[in-house]
C-alpha cells in the first residue's frame, strides 16, 4: 500500500541557524519514521531575504525585478542545501530542489508571481524511492525559464500548493509560534490560541496583515481542500491550529495588524494619473479616503518607493501608518465606541473603514501595541465564546 504523504514547511526562524536546522530535522525524521513520505519546503534563514533586499537597494532603490528574483531565490537555496546535508549526516536520504527543479511554473509577474502549474512526476519518483524531498519555498520559474518569486511570505504558498498537487494527508506549517492566535502573540500577550479556525476568518485575518499564513496559501487550501495546520518548530507538545470549515461563526475572531503602510495625500485633480501609475506598476491600493480637495491613498511602503519615482515632492505628502483590523461579524462592533475609547486613551485615529467582515483603524506606528491591546481587551477578552 502507498504510504501517506506529509508536507512540512519550515519558516525563517526555524531554519535560522545550524542548531535550529537540527530541530527541524527531528520533526522530519519523526514523520518519516512514522511511515510517511515526507516533502519539506523551506524558507530562507531568518533575516536573509531582508539582507538580500537591502544589498539590492544599495545599488538601486527599485532594482530590476527579474534580477531581484534571481537574488532573492538564493536565500531559500541555502536553507535547502543545509537541511539536506543535515538529514544525510543523520542517515536519511534527502534531495534538495530549487523551484525550477521542482517544476513549479508561475505566471510572469516578477516579485509577486502566482503558481500556475506543477509537474510532480519527478518529485513523486524521488518520494517513491524513499527520499525526503526538500523544495526551496517562495520561488518558481515562468514559461521562459526565468526565476520568479511569490511575494514576501510566499513559502507557505509553495507548501500548500505542493500539498494540493500531491494529495498530501496534511500540510504542516512549522513556525516560531505554536499556532494561530486571536492577535499576533508577540504584540498582544493575552492573545488566545485557536485550536481551529474556519477558512473565511483565516482569509480575512491574512488579508488584513496576520502574516502567520501567506494569503494565497489560505485561498489555495480552501479551494482545493488541503488539510492545513500551523504549529511550532520549538514547542513539541502542541498540536497547533487547524484551518477547517467553510462557515464563519458569529462574533469577532481576531485582530490583525499590518505595518509598513504609507498614507499618501494628493490633490484630487491628480487622482487619475496616480491610479494609472498604480495600475501600470501592479500596485494594490489598500484604502482610499476622499475629502474636499485632496484624496488619501494607502499602499504598502515597498510599493510607495516605486510610486515615489513618478510623484513629485510638491504633488504629495506621505507618512507611515499602521492598520489595525477587527475581524469577524460586525454586529457587535460600534464605530462610535471604538472612536470614544481610543480617544479616551489619547490615540489619534488617522482614518477608519468598515467592511463586511472587518473594521480597520489607521494609526501612527508607535501606537500599535497600545491600540492592539485595547481592541483585544474589548472584543476578544470580554467575549464569552472564542475557542472553537
Ligand atoms: P515564518 O518565518 O515561520 O514563515 P512569519 O514571521 O512569516 O514566520 O509568521 C509567524 C509570525 O506571525 C509569528 O511569529 C507572529 O509574530 C506573527 N503573527 C501575526 N499574526 C498572528 C496570529 N494571528 N497568530 C499567530 N502569529 C501571528
Ligand atoms: N524568504 C521569503 C521572505 O522572507 C519567503 C518566506 O519566508 O516565506 O519573505
Ligand atoms: Mg511566513
Tab-separated table of C-alpha atoms and ligand atoms in Angstrom:
chain	number	residue	atom	x	y	z
A	1	UNK	CA	0.000	0.000	0.000
A	2	UNK	CA	1.196	3.506	-0.830
A	3	UNK	CA	2.442	5.486	2.126
A	4	UNK	CA	0.635	8.716	3.047
A	5	UNK	CA	2.395	11.983	2.266
A	6	UNK	CA	3.014	14.750	4.789
A	7	UNK	CA	4.195	18.184	3.625
A	8	UNK	CA	6.128	20.149	6.247
A	9	UNK	CA	7.139	23.788	5.775
A	10	UNK	CA	9.731	25.462	7.995
A	11	UNK	CA	9.947	29.247	8.181
A	12	UNK	CA	12.918	31.555	8.560
A	13	UNK	CA	13.436	31.289	12.320
A	14	UNK	CA	13.045	27.510	12.167
A	15	UNK	CA	15.999	27.245	9.753
A	16	UNK	CA	17.734	30.334	11.176
A	17	UNK	CA	20.841	28.536	12.480
A	18	UNK	CA	22.596	25.186	12.150
A	19	UNK	CA	21.358	24.384	15.654
A	20	UNK	CA	17.738	25.068	14.671
A	21	UNK	CA	18.128	23.059	11.468
A	22	UNK	CA	18.875	20.050	13.714
A	23	UNK	CA	15.496	20.638	15.420
A	24	UNK	CA	13.820	20.840	12.016
A	25	UNK	CA	15.460	17.537	11.025
A	26	UNK	CA	13.946	15.883	14.112
A	27	UNK	CA	10.394	16.758	13.017
A	28	UNK	CA	11.083	15.457	9.528
A	29	UNK	CA	12.621	12.217	10.791
A	30	UNK	CA	9.716	11.677	13.155
A	31	UNK	CA	7.234	11.953	10.270
A	32	UNK	CA	9.382	9.700	8.088
A	33	UNK	CA	9.852	7.070	10.820
A	34	UNK	CA	6.075	7.097	11.356
A	35	UNK	CA	5.747	5.561	7.898
A	36	UNK	CA	5.031	8.654	5.799
A	37	UNK	CA	6.539	10.010	2.640
A	38	UNK	CA	7.827	13.474	3.540
A	39	UNK	CA	8.147	16.562	1.382
A	40	UNK	CA	9.699	19.591	3.031
A	41	UNK	CA	9.520	23.251	1.992
A	42	UNK	CA	11.994	25.717	3.478
A	43	UNK	CA	12.227	29.490	3.751
A	44	UNK	CA	15.449	31.475	3.739
A	45	UNK	CA	17.283	31.665	7.083
A	46	UNK	CA	15.813	34.416	9.328
A	47	UNK	CA	16.861	37.871	8.119
A	48	UNK	CA	18.418	36.564	4.898
A	49	UNK	CA	15.753	37.807	2.463
A	50	UNK	CA	15.846	41.256	4.084
A	51	UNK	CA	19.628	41.259	3.833
A	52	UNK	CA	19.445	40.462	0.114
A	53	UNK	CA	16.780	43.140	-0.484
A	54	UNK	CA	18.963	45.628	1.324
A	55	UNK	CA	22.009	44.724	-0.801
A	56	UNK	CA	19.980	45.209	-3.974
A	57	UNK	CA	18.641	48.554	-2.767
A	58	UNK	CA	22.139	49.799	-2.078
A	59	UNK	CA	22.546	49.553	-5.849
A	60	UNK	CA	19.098	50.764	-6.925
A	61	UNK	CA	16.113	51.797	-4.773
A	62	UNK	CA	13.888	49.952	-7.244
A	63	UNK	CA	16.052	47.082	-8.517
A	64	UNK	CA	15.359	45.317	-11.794
A	65	UNK	CA	12.531	42.918	-10.926
A	66	UNK	CA	13.942	39.917	-12.797
A	67	UNK	CA	17.367	40.253	-11.217
A	68	UNK	CA	15.838	40.773	-7.776
A	69	UNK	CA	14.123	37.394	-8.139
A	70	UNK	CA	17.411	35.749	-9.101
A	71	UNK	CA	18.972	37.253	-5.981
A	72	UNK	CA	16.151	36.518	-3.512
A	73	UNK	CA	15.691	32.928	-4.631
A	74	UNK	CA	19.236	32.250	-3.400
A	75	UNK	CA	18.107	32.614	0.245
A	76	UNK	CA	15.896	29.525	0.144
A	77	UNK	CA	18.584	27.555	-1.719
A	78	UNK	CA	21.000	27.995	1.170
A	79	UNK	CA	18.463	26.553	3.621
A	80	UNK	CA	17.507	23.609	1.441
A	81	UNK	CA	21.104	22.504	0.961
A	82	UNK	CA	21.971	22.841	4.668
A	83	UNK	CA	18.892	20.826	5.617
A	84	UNK	CA	19.623	18.086	3.049
A	85	UNK	CA	23.211	17.833	4.380
A	86	UNK	CA	21.879	17.577	7.945
A	87	UNK	CA	19.485	14.763	7.044
A	88	UNK	CA	22.160	12.936	5.058
A	89	UNK	CA	24.522	13.149	8.006
A	90	UNK	CA	21.808	11.644	10.217
A	91	UNK	CA	21.499	8.708	7.819
A	92	UNK	CA	18.413	9.772	5.849
A	93	UNK	CA	18.345	10.090	2.067
A	94	UNK	CA	17.320	13.627	1.167
A	95	UNK	CA	17.357	15.614	-2.060
A	96	UNK	CA	17.015	19.380	-2.349
A	97	UNK	CA	15.309	21.011	-5.333
A	98	UNK	CA	15.007	24.629	-6.424
A	99	UNK	CA	11.561	25.823	-7.532
A	100	UNK	CA	12.613	25.276	-11.155
A	101	UNK	CA	13.936	21.772	-10.453
A	102	UNK	CA	10.663	21.006	-8.671
A	103	UNK	CA	8.913	22.079	-11.922
A	104	UNK	CA	6.932	24.850	-10.260
A	105	UNK	CA	5.700	27.054	-13.106
A	106	UNK	CA	4.389	30.531	-12.379
A	107	UNK	CA	2.996	33.464	-14.300
A	108	UNK	CA	5.278	36.271	-15.472
A	109	UNK	CA	4.824	38.629	-12.523
A	110	UNK	CA	8.319	39.023	-11.078
A	111	UNK	CA	8.430	39.600	-7.289
A	112	UNK	CA	4.780	38.624	-6.870
A	113	UNK	CA	4.175	35.624	-9.078
A	114	UNK	CA	1.345	33.094	-8.884
A	115	UNK	CA	1.882	29.348	-9.282
A	116	UNK	CA	0.148	28.135	-12.451
A	117	UNK	CA	1.241	24.528	-12.640
A	118	UNK	CA	3.476	21.908	-11.038
A	119	UNK	CA	4.651	18.819	-12.882
A	120	UNK	CA	5.015	16.496	-9.896
A	121	UNK	CA	6.356	13.441	-11.710
A	122	UNK	CA	9.976	13.965	-10.659
A	123	UNK	CA	9.040	14.648	-7.045
A	124	UNK	CA	6.817	11.549	-6.930
A	125	UNK	CA	9.635	9.377	-8.252
A	126	UNK	CA	12.007	10.664	-5.554
A	127	UNK	CA	9.375	10.150	-2.823
A	128	UNK	CA	8.716	6.602	-4.055
A	129	UNK	CA	12.477	5.977	-3.827
A	130	UNK	CA	12.134	6.833	-0.089
A	131	UNK	CA	13.947	10.141	-0.459
A	132	UNK	CA	12.976	13.088	1.705
A	133	UNK	CA	12.370	15.816	-0.879
A	134	UNK	CA	13.251	19.376	0.140
A	135	UNK	CA	11.900	22.170	-2.059
A	136	UNK	CA	13.007	25.791	-1.882
A	137	UNK	CA	9.950	27.857	-0.935
A	138	UNK	CA	8.867	31.187	-2.405
A	139	UNK	CA	10.115	30.516	-5.949
A	140	UNK	CA	9.305	29.047	-9.331
A	141	UNK	CA	10.111	29.686	-12.960
A	142	UNK	CA	7.958	31.353	-15.577
A	143	UNK	CA	7.270	29.893	-19.032
A	144	UNK	CA	10.539	31.472	-20.309
A	145	UNK	CA	12.507	29.637	-17.624
A	146	UNK	CA	13.229	32.838	-15.669
A	147	UNK	CA	13.221	32.597	-11.879
A	148	UNK	CA	10.212	34.225	-10.189
A	149	UNK	CA	9.296	34.732	-6.527
A	150	UNK	CA	5.846	34.582	-4.954
A	151	UNK	CA	5.804	37.702	-2.759
A	152	UNK	CA	7.045	38.053	0.819
A	153	UNK	CA	5.955	35.129	2.976
A	154	UNK	CA	5.400	33.017	-0.156
A	155	UNK	CA	6.934	29.762	1.106
A	156	UNK	CA	3.613	28.930	2.785
A	157	UNK	CA	2.039	29.025	-0.666
A	158	UNK	CA	4.715	26.740	-2.128
A	159	UNK	CA	3.989	24.205	0.623
A	160	UNK	CA	0.201	24.323	0.407
A	161	UNK	CA	0.199	24.174	-3.405
A	162	UNK	CA	2.580	21.193	-3.464
A	163	UNK	CA	0.395	19.514	-0.824
A	164	UNK	CA	-2.627	20.078	-3.074
A	165	UNK	CA	-0.961	18.760	-6.226
A	166	UNK	CA	0.431	15.705	-4.439
A	167	UNK	CA	-2.738	14.922	-2.437
A	168	UNK	CA	-0.899	15.179	0.905
A	169	UNK	CA	-2.624	13.962	4.050
A	170	UNK	CA	-1.709	17.220	5.788
A	171	UNK	CA	0.271	20.392	5.144
A	172	UNK	CA	2.053	21.409	8.337
A	173	UNK	CA	3.339	24.990	8.556
A	174	UNK	CA	6.007	24.979	11.264
A	175	UNK	CA	6.902	28.409	12.625
A	176	UNK	CA	8.115	30.276	15.714
A	177	UNK	CA	4.685	30.434	17.424
A	178	UNK	CA	2.598	27.391	18.320
A	179	UNK	CA	-0.474	28.198	16.269
A	180	UNK	CA	-2.891	30.832	15.033
A	181	UNK	CA	-3.818	33.315	17.749
A	182	UNK	CA	-6.549	35.922	18.139
A	183	UNK	CA	-3.825	38.521	17.515
A	184	UNK	CA	-0.064	38.490	16.969
A	185	UNK	CA	1.060	36.994	20.317
A	186	UNK	CA	4.300	38.984	20.152
A	187	UNK	CA	2.262	42.208	20.420
A	188	UNK	CA	-0.751	41.096	22.473
A	189	UNK	CA	0.479	38.739	25.174
A	190	UNK	CA	-3.104	37.903	26.192
A	191	UNK	CA	-3.889	36.629	22.678
A	192	UNK	CA	-5.601	33.248	22.710
A	193	UNK	CA	-4.558	30.278	20.621
A	194	UNK	CA	-7.284	28.939	18.363
A	195	UNK	CA	-7.285	25.142	18.086
A	196	UNK	CA	-9.315	25.549	14.891
A	197	UNK	CA	-10.213	28.483	12.680
A	198	UNK	CA	-12.512	28.487	9.640
A	199	UNK	CA	-11.187	29.442	6.211
A	200	UNK	CA	-13.189	32.668	5.831
A	201	UNK	CA	-11.926	34.074	9.121
A	202	UNK	CA	-8.345	32.992	8.397
A	203	UNK	CA	-8.519	34.519	4.939
A	204	UNK	CA	-9.716	37.840	6.322
A	205	UNK	CA	-7.042	37.751	9.049
A	206	UNK	CA	-4.303	37.052	6.458
A	207	UNK	CA	-5.660	39.712	4.087
A	208	UNK	CA	-5.530	42.293	6.884
A	209	UNK	CA	-1.964	41.503	7.886
A	210	UNK	CA	-1.795	38.349	10.057
A	211	UNK	CA	1.394	37.117	8.443
A	212	UNK	CA	1.299	33.722	10.156
A	213	UNK	CA	-0.089	32.445	6.820
A	214	UNK	CA	0.523	33.938	3.355
A	215	UNK	CA	-2.895	34.926	1.941
A	216	UNK	CA	-2.659	32.882	-1.317
A	217	UNK	CA	-1.854	29.760	0.734
A	218	UNK	CA	-5.134	30.118	2.643
A	219	UNK	CA	-7.101	30.680	-0.561
A	220	UNK	CA	-5.482	27.685	-2.244
A	221	UNK	CA	-6.063	25.383	0.736
A	222	UNK	CA	-9.709	26.377	0.893
A	223	UNK	CA	-10.302	25.882	-2.816
A	224	UNK	CA	-8.514	22.543	-3.019
A	225	UNK	CA	-9.396	21.107	0.398
A	226	UNK	CA	-5.828	20.926	1.675
A	227	UNK	CA	-5.741	19.988	5.382
A	228	UNK	CA	-3.716	22.871	6.801
A	229	UNK	CA	-2.126	23.094	10.243
A	230	UNK	CA	0.123	25.739	11.841
A	231	UNK	CA	2.423	24.547	14.598
A	232	UNK	CA	5.657	25.281	16.407
A	233	UNK	CA	9.102	24.002	15.491
A	234	UNK	CA	10.277	24.599	19.034
A	235	UNK	CA	7.363	23.528	21.254
A	236	UNK	CA	6.740	19.836	20.730
A	237	UNK	CA	3.691	19.343	22.916
A	238	UNK	CA	1.254	21.476	20.933
A	239	UNK	CA	-0.939	20.232	18.074
A	240	UNK	CA	-1.099	23.820	16.828
A	241	UNK	CA	-4.078	25.248	14.968
A	242	UNK	CA	-6.057	23.552	12.230
A	243	UNK	CA	-7.709	25.598	9.489
A	244	UNK	CA	-11.029	23.968	8.667
A	245	UNK	CA	-14.671	24.688	7.900
A	246	UNK	CA	-16.316	26.932	5.337
A	247	UNK	CA	-18.717	28.631	7.748
A	248	UNK	CA	-17.583	31.721	9.658
A	249	UNK	CA	-19.182	31.784	13.095
A	250	UNK	CA	-20.788	34.882	14.583
A	251	UNK	CA	-18.640	37.145	16.686
A	252	UNK	CA	-15.138	38.529	16.417
A	253	UNK	CA	-12.409	36.029	15.546
A	254	UNK	CA	-9.346	38.222	15.930
A	255	UNK	CA	-7.377	41.406	15.446
A	256	UNK	CA	-4.958	41.680	12.507
A	257	UNK	CA	-2.036	44.093	12.338
A	258	UNK	CA	-0.493	45.498	9.185
A	259	UNK	CA	2.696	47.518	9.466
A	260	UNK	CA	4.824	49.391	6.932
A	261	UNK	CA	1.939	51.104	5.139
A	262	UNK	CA	2.222	54.520	3.554
A	263	UNK	CA	-0.530	57.126	3.571
A	264	UNK	CA	-0.197	59.366	0.522
A	265	UNK	CA	-2.155	62.585	0.226
A	266	UNK	CA	-2.559	64.201	-3.199
A	267	UNK	CA	-4.565	66.941	-4.799
A	268	UNK	CA	-7.818	65.402	-6.093
A	269	UNK	CA	-7.032	66.588	-9.624
A	270	UNK	CA	-4.120	64.109	-9.701
A	271	UNK	CA	-6.119	61.005	-8.808
A	272	UNK	CA	-6.469	59.706	-12.359
A	273	UNK	CA	-2.725	59.850	-13.012
A	274	UNK	CA	-1.898	58.202	-9.662
A	275	UNK	CA	-4.370	55.391	-10.338
A	276	UNK	CA	-2.859	54.874	-13.778
A	277	UNK	CA	0.646	54.653	-12.249
A	278	UNK	CA	-0.545	52.125	-9.665
A	279	UNK	CA	-2.179	50.044	-12.360
A	280	UNK	CA	0.938	50.104	-14.541
A	281	UNK	CA	3.248	49.169	-11.660
A	282	UNK	CA	0.872	46.484	-10.313
A	283	UNK	CA	0.464	48.355	-7.022
A	284	UNK	CA	-2.533	47.489	-4.849
A	285	UNK	CA	-4.342	50.382	-3.146
A	286	UNK	CA	-5.489	49.306	0.302
A	287	UNK	CA	-7.702	52.255	1.197
A	288	UNK	CA	-8.902	55.470	-0.406
A	289	UNK	CA	-10.116	58.368	1.740
A	290	UNK	CA	-11.631	61.301	-0.072
A	291	UNK	CA	-12.036	64.763	1.379
A	292	UNK	CA	-12.857	68.135	-0.180
A	293	UNK	CA	-9.824	68.956	-2.320
A	294	UNK	CA	-7.464	66.133	-1.531
A	295	UNK	CA	-7.539	62.346	-1.580
A	296	UNK	CA	-5.550	59.964	0.595
A	297	UNK	CA	-4.384	56.534	-0.528
A	298	UNK	CA	-2.828	53.732	1.464
A	299	UNK	CA	-0.284	51.466	-0.211
A	300	UNK	CA	2.454	49.210	1.105
A	301	UNK	CA	5.628	51.115	1.918
A	302	UNK	CA	7.582	48.946	-0.534
A	303	UNK	CA	5.168	49.983	-3.290
A	304	UNK	CA	5.421	53.645	-2.311
A	305	UNK	CA	9.161	53.508	-3.040
A	306	UNK	CA	8.296	52.621	-6.650
A	307	UNK	CA	5.485	55.164	-6.883
A	308	UNK	CA	7.650	57.919	-5.437
A	309	UNK	CA	9.791	57.901	-8.556
A	310	UNK	CA	6.810	59.144	-10.538
A	311	UNK	CA	5.349	61.582	-7.963
A	312	UNK	CA	6.964	64.931	-7.437
A	313	UNK	CA	7.587	66.129	-3.852
A	314	UNK	CA	5.343	69.128	-4.484
A	315	UNK	CA	2.409	66.984	-5.512
A	316	UNK	CA	2.052	64.875	-2.416
A	317	UNK	CA	2.737	64.326	1.268
A	318	UNK	CA	3.325	60.911	2.758
A	319	UNK	CA	3.535	59.328	6.197
A	320	UNK	CA	3.924	55.829	7.598
A	321	UNK	CA	0.836	54.337	9.218
A	322	UNK	CA	-0.200	51.022	10.720
A	323	UNK	CA	-3.551	49.419	10.117
A	324	UNK	CA	-5.322	47.520	12.882
A	325	UNK	CA	-8.335	45.483	11.875
A	326	UNK	CA	-11.012	43.864	13.993
A	327	UNK	CA	-12.023	40.752	12.022
A	328	UNK	CA	-15.350	38.928	12.280
A	329	UNK	CA	-19.038	39.620	12.014
A	330	UNK	CA	-19.502	43.326	12.590
A	331	UNK	CA	-22.780	43.069	14.523
A	332	UNK	CA	-21.181	43.891	17.844
A	333	UNK	CA	-18.717	46.456	16.528
A	334	UNK	CA	-19.643	50.072	17.112
A	335	UNK	CA	-17.588	52.743	15.350
A	336	UNK	CA	-18.609	55.281	17.967
A	337	UNK	CA	-17.461	53.029	20.796
A	338	UNK	CA	-14.062	52.410	19.188
A	339	UNK	CA	-13.543	56.093	18.487
A	340	UNK	CA	-14.568	57.073	22.010
A	341	UNK	CA	-12.316	54.500	23.707
A	342	UNK	CA	-9.304	55.266	21.542
A	343	UNK	CA	-9.669	58.998	22.030
A	344	UNK	CA	-10.037	58.496	25.815
A	345	UNK	CA	-6.662	56.742	25.594
A	346	UNK	CA	-5.122	59.629	23.676
A	347	UNK	CA	-4.885	57.750	20.361
A	348	UNK	CA	-5.263	59.734	17.167
A	349	UNK	CA	-7.271	57.791	14.568
A	350	UNK	CA	-5.947	58.853	11.181
A	351	UNK	CA	-8.928	57.237	9.442
A	352	UNK	CA	-11.129	54.182	9.793
A	353	UNK	CA	-13.061	51.991	7.366
A	354	UNK	CA	-15.862	49.496	7.890
A	355	UNK	CA	-16.206	46.434	5.632
A	356	UNK	CA	-18.497	43.410	5.743
A	357	UNK	CA	-16.205	41.324	7.947
A	358	UNK	CA	-13.746	43.886	9.258
A	359	UNK	CA	-13.273	47.276	10.845
A	360	UNK	CA	-9.909	48.946	10.236
A	361	UNK	CA	-8.334	51.883	12.038
A	362	UNK	CA	-5.202	53.600	10.781
A	363	UNK	CA	-2.917	54.904	13.496
A	364	UNK	CA	0.657	56.112	13.976
A	365	UNK	CA	3.120	53.180	14.042
A	366	UNK	CA	4.271	53.944	17.596
A	367	UNK	CA	0.734	53.326	18.909
A	368	UNK	CA	0.285	49.803	17.587
A	369	UNK	CA	0.963	47.907	20.817
A	370	UNK	CA	-1.367	50.119	22.798
A	371	UNK	CA	-4.244	50.058	20.294
A	372	UNK	CA	-3.951	46.315	19.569
A	373	UNK	CA	-4.156	45.558	23.289
A	374	UNK	CA	-7.103	47.918	23.841
A	375	UNK	CA	-9.119	46.435	20.960
A	376	UNK	CA	-8.209	42.894	22.002
A	377	UNK	CA	-9.391	43.645	25.528
A	378	UNK	CA	-12.733	44.901	24.259
A	379	UNK	CA	-13.518	42.398	21.545
A	380	UNK	CA	-11.716	39.201	22.493
A	381	UNK	CA	-11.003	39.115	26.214
A	382	UNK	CA	-14.524	40.162	27.105
A	383	UNK	CA	-16.121	37.774	24.576
A	384	UNK	CA	-17.711	34.687	26.058
A	385	UNK	CA	-17.121	32.240	23.220
A	386	UNK	CA	-13.922	32.293	21.256
A	387	UNK	CA	-12.072	28.987	21.460
A	388	UNK	CA	-13.821	26.771	18.939
B	1	LIG	P1	7.868	32.124	9.258
B	1	LIG	O1	9.207	32.727	9.054
B	1	LIG	O2	7.900	30.873	10.067
B	1	LIG	O3	7.071	31.998	7.994
B	1	LIG	P2	6.358	34.509	9.912
B	1	LIG	O4	7.112	35.576	10.625
B	1	LIG	O5	6.070	34.678	8.485
B	1	LIG	O6	7.093	33.127	10.217
B	1	LIG	O7	4.944	34.240	10.641
B	1	LIG	C1	4.899	33.902	12.004
B	1	LIG	C2	4.671	35.172	12.810
B	1	LIG	O8	3.377	35.682	12.512
B	1	LIG	C3	4.630	34.968	14.308
B	1	LIG	O9	5.926	34.997	14.856
B	1	LIG	C4	3.779	36.146	14.783
B	1	LIG	O10	4.595	37.212	15.234
B	1	LIG	C5	3.065	36.614	13.521
B	1	LIG	N1	1.605	36.665	13.650
B	1	LIG	C6	0.841	37.698	13.231
B	1	LIG	N2	-0.439	37.469	13.477
B	1	LIG	C7	-0.519	36.258	14.064
B	1	LIG	C8	-1.600	35.474	14.561
B	1	LIG	N3	-2.852	35.886	14.480
B	1	LIG	N4	-1.312	34.267	15.102
B	1	LIG	C9	-0.045	33.834	15.176
B	1	LIG	N5	1.018	34.538	14.740
B	1	LIG	C10	0.797	35.736	14.177
B	2	LIG	N1	12.072	34.210	2.448
B	2	LIG	C1	10.869	34.838	1.957
B	2	LIG	C2	10.508	36.040	2.816
B	2	LIG	O1	11.226	36.350	3.750
B	2	LIG	C3	9.727	33.884	1.831
B	2	LIG	C4	9.216	33.288	3.129
B	2	LIG	O2	9.845	33.422	4.176
B	2	LIG	O3	8.146	32.648	3.083
B	2	LIG	O4	9.539	36.694	2.546
B	3	LIG	MG1	5.924	33.362	6.886
